[in-house]
mmCIF file of C-alpha atoms in Angstrom:
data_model
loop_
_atom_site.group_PDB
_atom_site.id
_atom_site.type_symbol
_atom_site.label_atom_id
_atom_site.label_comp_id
_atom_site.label_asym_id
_atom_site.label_seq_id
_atom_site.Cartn_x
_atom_site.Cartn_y
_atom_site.Cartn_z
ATOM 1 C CA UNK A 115 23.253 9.164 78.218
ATOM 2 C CA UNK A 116 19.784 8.332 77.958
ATOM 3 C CA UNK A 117 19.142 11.889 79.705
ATOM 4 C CA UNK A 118 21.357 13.683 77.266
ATOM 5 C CA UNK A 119 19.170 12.079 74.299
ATOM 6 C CA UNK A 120 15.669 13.381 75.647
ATOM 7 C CA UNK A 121 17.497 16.731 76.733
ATOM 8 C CA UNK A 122 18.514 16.170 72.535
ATOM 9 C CA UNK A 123 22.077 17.330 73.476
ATOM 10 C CA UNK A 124 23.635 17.416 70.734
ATOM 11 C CA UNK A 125 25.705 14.204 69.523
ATOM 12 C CA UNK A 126 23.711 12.073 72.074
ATOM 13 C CA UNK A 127 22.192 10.230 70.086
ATOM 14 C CA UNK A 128 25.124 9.532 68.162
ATOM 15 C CA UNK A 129 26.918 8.532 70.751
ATOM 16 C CA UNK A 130 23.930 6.203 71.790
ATOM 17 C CA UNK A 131 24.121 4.612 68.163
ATOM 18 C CA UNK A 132 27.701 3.959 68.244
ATOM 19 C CA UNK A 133 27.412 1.876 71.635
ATOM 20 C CA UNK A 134 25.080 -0.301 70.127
ATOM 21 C CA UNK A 135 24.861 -0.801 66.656
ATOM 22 C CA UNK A 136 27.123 -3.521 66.715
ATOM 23 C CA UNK A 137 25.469 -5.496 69.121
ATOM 24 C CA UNK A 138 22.148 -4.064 66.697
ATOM 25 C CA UNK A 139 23.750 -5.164 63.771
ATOM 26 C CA UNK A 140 25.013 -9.213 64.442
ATOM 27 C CA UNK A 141 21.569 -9.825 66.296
ATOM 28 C CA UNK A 142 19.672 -8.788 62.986
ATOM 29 C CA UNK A 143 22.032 -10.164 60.180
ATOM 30 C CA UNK A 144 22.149 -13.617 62.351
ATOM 31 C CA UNK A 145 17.994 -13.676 61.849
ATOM 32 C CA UNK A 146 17.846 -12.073 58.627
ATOM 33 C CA UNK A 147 21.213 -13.380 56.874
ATOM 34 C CA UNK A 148 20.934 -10.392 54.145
ATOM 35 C CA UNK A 149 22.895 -7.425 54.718
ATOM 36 C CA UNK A 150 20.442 -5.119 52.993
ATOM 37 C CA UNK A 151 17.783 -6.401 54.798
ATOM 38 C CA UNK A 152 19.810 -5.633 58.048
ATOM 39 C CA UNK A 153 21.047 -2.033 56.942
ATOM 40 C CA UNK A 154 17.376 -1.336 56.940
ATOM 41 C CA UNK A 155 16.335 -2.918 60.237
ATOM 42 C CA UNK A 156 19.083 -1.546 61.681
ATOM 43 C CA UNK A 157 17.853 1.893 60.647
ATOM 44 C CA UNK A 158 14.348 0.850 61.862
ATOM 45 C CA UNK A 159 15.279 0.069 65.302
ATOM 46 C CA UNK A 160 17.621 3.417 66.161
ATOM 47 C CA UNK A 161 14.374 4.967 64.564
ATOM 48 C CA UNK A 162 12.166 2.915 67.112
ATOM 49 C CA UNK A 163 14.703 3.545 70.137
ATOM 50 C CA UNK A 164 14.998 7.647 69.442
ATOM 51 C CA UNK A 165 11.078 7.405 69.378
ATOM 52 C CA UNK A 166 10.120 5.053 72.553
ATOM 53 C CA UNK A 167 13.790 5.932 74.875
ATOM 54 C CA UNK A 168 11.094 7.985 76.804
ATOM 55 C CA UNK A 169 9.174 4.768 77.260
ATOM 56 C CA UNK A 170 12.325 2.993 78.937
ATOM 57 C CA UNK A 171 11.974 2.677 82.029
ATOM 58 C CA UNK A 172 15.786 1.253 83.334
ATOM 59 C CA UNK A 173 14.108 -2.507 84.242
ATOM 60 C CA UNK A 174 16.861 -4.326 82.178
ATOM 61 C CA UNK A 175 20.354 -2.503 80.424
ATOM 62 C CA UNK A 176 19.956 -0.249 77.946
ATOM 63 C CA UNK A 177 21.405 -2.739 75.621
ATOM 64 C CA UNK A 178 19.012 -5.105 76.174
ATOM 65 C CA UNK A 179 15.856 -3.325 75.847
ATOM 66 C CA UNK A 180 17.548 -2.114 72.258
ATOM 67 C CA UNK A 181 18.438 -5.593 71.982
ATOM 68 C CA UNK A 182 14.315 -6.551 72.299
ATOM 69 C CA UNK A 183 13.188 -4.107 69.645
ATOM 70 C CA UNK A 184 15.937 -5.042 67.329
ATOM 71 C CA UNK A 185 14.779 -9.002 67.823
ATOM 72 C CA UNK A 186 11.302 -7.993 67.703
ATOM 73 C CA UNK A 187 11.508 -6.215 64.391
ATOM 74 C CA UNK A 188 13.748 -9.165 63.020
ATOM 75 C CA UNK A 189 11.208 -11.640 63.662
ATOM 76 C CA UNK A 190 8.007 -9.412 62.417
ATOM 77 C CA UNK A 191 10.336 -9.221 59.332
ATOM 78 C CA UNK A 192 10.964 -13.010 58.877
ATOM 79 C CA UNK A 193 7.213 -13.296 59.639
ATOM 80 C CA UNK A 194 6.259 -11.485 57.267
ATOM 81 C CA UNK A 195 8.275 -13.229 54.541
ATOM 82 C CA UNK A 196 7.054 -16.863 56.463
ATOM 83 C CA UNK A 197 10.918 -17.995 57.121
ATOM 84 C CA UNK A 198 10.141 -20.459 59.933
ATOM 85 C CA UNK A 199 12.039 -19.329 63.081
ATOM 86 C CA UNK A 200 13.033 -22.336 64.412
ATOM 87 C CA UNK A 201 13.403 -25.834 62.874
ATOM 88 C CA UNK A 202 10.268 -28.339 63.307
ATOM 89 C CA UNK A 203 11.246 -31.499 61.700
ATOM 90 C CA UNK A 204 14.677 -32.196 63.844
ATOM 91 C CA UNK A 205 15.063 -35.905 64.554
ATOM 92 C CA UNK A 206 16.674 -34.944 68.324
ATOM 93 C CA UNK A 207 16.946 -38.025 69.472
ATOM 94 C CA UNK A 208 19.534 -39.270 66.487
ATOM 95 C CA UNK A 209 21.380 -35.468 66.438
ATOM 96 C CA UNK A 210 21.980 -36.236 70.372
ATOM 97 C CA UNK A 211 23.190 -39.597 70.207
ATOM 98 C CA UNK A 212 25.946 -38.311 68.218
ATOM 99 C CA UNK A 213 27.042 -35.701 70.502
ATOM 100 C CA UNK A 214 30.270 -36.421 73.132
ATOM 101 C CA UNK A 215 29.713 -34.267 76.315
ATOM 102 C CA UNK A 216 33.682 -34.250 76.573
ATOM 103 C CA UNK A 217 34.705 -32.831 72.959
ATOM 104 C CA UNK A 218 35.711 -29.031 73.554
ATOM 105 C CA UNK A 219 34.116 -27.087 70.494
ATOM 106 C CA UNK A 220 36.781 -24.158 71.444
ATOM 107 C CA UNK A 221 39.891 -26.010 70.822
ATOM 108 C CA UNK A 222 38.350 -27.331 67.207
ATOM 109 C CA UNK A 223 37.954 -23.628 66.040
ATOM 110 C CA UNK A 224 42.121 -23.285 66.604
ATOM 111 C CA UNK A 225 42.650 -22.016 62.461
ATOM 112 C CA UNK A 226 40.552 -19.729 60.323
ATOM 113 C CA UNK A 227 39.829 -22.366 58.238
ATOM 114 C CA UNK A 228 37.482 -24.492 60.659
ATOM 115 C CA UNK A 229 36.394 -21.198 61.490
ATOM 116 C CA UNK A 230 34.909 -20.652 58.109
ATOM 117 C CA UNK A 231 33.227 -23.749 58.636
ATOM 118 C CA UNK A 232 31.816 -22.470 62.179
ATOM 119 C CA UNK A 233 30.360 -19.447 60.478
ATOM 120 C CA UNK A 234 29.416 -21.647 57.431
ATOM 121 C CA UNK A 235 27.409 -24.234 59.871
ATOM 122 C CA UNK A 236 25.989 -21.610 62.007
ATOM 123 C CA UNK A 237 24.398 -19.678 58.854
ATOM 124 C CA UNK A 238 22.720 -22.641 57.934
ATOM 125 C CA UNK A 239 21.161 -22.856 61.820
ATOM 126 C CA UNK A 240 17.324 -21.785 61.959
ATOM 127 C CA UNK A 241 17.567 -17.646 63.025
ATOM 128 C CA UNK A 242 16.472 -18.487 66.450
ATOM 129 C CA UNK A 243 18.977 -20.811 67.376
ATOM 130 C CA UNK A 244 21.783 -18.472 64.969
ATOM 131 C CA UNK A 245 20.641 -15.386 66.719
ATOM 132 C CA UNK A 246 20.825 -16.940 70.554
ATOM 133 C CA UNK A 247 24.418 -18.738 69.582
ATOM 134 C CA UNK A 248 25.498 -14.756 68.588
ATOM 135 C CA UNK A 249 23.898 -12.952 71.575
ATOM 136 C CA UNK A 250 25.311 -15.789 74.091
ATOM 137 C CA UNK A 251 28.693 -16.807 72.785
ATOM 138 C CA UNK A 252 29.760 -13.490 70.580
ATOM 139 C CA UNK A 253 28.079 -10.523 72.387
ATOM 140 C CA UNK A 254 28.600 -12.316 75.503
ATOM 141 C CA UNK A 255 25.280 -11.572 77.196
ATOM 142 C CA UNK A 256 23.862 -14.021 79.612
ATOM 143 C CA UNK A 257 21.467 -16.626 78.954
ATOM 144 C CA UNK A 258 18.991 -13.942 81.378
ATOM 145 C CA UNK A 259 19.726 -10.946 79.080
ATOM 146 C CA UNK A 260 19.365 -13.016 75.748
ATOM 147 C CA UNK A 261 15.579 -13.803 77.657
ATOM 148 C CA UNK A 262 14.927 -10.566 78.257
ATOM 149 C CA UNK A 263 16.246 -9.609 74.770
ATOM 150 C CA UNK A 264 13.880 -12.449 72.954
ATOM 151 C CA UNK A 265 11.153 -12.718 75.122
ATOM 152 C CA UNK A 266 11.478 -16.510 75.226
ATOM 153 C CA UNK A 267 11.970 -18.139 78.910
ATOM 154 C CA UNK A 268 15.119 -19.009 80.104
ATOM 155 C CA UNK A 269 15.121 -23.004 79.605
ATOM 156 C CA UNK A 270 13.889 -22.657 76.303
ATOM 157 C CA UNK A 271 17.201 -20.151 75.659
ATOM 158 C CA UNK A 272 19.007 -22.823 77.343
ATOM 159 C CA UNK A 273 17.559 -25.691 75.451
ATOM 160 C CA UNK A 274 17.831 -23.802 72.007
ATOM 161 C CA UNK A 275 21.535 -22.848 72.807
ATOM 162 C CA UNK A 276 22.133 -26.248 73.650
ATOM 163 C CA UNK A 277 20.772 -27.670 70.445
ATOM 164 C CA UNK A 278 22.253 -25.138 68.115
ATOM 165 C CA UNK A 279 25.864 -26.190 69.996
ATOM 166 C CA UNK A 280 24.756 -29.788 69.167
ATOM 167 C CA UNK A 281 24.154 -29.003 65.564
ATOM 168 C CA UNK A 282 27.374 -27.398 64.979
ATOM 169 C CA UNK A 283 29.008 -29.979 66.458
ATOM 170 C CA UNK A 284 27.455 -32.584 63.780
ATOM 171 C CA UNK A 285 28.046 -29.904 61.001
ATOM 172 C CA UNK A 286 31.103 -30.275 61.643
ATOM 173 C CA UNK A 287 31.951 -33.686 62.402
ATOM 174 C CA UNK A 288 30.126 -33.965 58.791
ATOM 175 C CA UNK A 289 32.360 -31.075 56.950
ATOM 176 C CA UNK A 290 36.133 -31.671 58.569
ATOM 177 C CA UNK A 291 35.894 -34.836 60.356
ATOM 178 C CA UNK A 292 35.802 -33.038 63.855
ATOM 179 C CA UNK A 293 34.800 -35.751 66.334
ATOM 180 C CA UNK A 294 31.679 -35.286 68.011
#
């Protein structure tokens, strides 16, 4: 594919689009939480990806090197605008305490209902920790790709996944009563 795009075959790029947009489109509206904002950096990174695919040079998936330019655009654009990207002031220690290692957060989500609360509790998540939860549990990358995709090391994804799990676990123990 990437060959048919620099040979500008016709429809390539299209086709390119379609395979990733929505993987394109959750990373940036989980960092940027405004659809408009997301259309646009959306638009920015296909832009970015039709200009630098000549640049790739096949050391990750495709996906994931569209994956870095859509994160890196995301965060220029909360940077820009001074949103924090992740939260400073978390008292860990007392959000830990209150976590069970044998509650199953996949059973809790059985009806739609707790499920608005999910999506309700992760919004509220700093975009760091919102966009890793939707790269690792929703586009089902690996902890490695979502790396690769952020730039951050591995334990920190890990340790940021973990405490955005933790978080929506107290979220909702505070919202429905689900026991943490």
């Amino acid at each position: 594919m990437i060959q048919a795009v620099l040979g500008q075959q016709p429809g390539a790029f299209s086709t390119l689009v379609n395979r990733h947009q929505r993987l394109v489109w959750h990373l940036i509206l989980r960092m940027v939480k405004n659809p408009a904002d997301a259309d646009e950096l959306a638009q920015e990174t296909f832009l970015l990806v039709h200009r630098k695919l000549a640049q790739f040079r096949g050391e990750s998936a495709l996906s994931t090197w569209i994956g870095q330019i859509a994160f890196s655009l995301s965060t220029r654009f909360l940077q820009r605008k001074r949103i924090p990207l992740v939260e400073s002031d978390i008292a860990e220690d007392d959000l830990l305490e209150r976590i069970g290692d044998d509650h199953d957060l996949a059973e809790s989500i059985a009806d739609a209902e707790l499920f608005g609360h999910v999506a309700t509790a992760m919004n509220e998540l700093p975009p760091i920790q919102r966009t890793l939860l939707t790269l690792f549990h929703l586009e089902e990358q690996t902890v490695d790709d979502v790396a690769q995709i952020t730039g951050l090391p591995v334990g920190t994804v890990k340790s940021y996944l973990f405490r955005a799990r933790a978080r929506l676990r107290v979220a909702l123990e505070d919202r429905v009563g689900v026991p943490a």
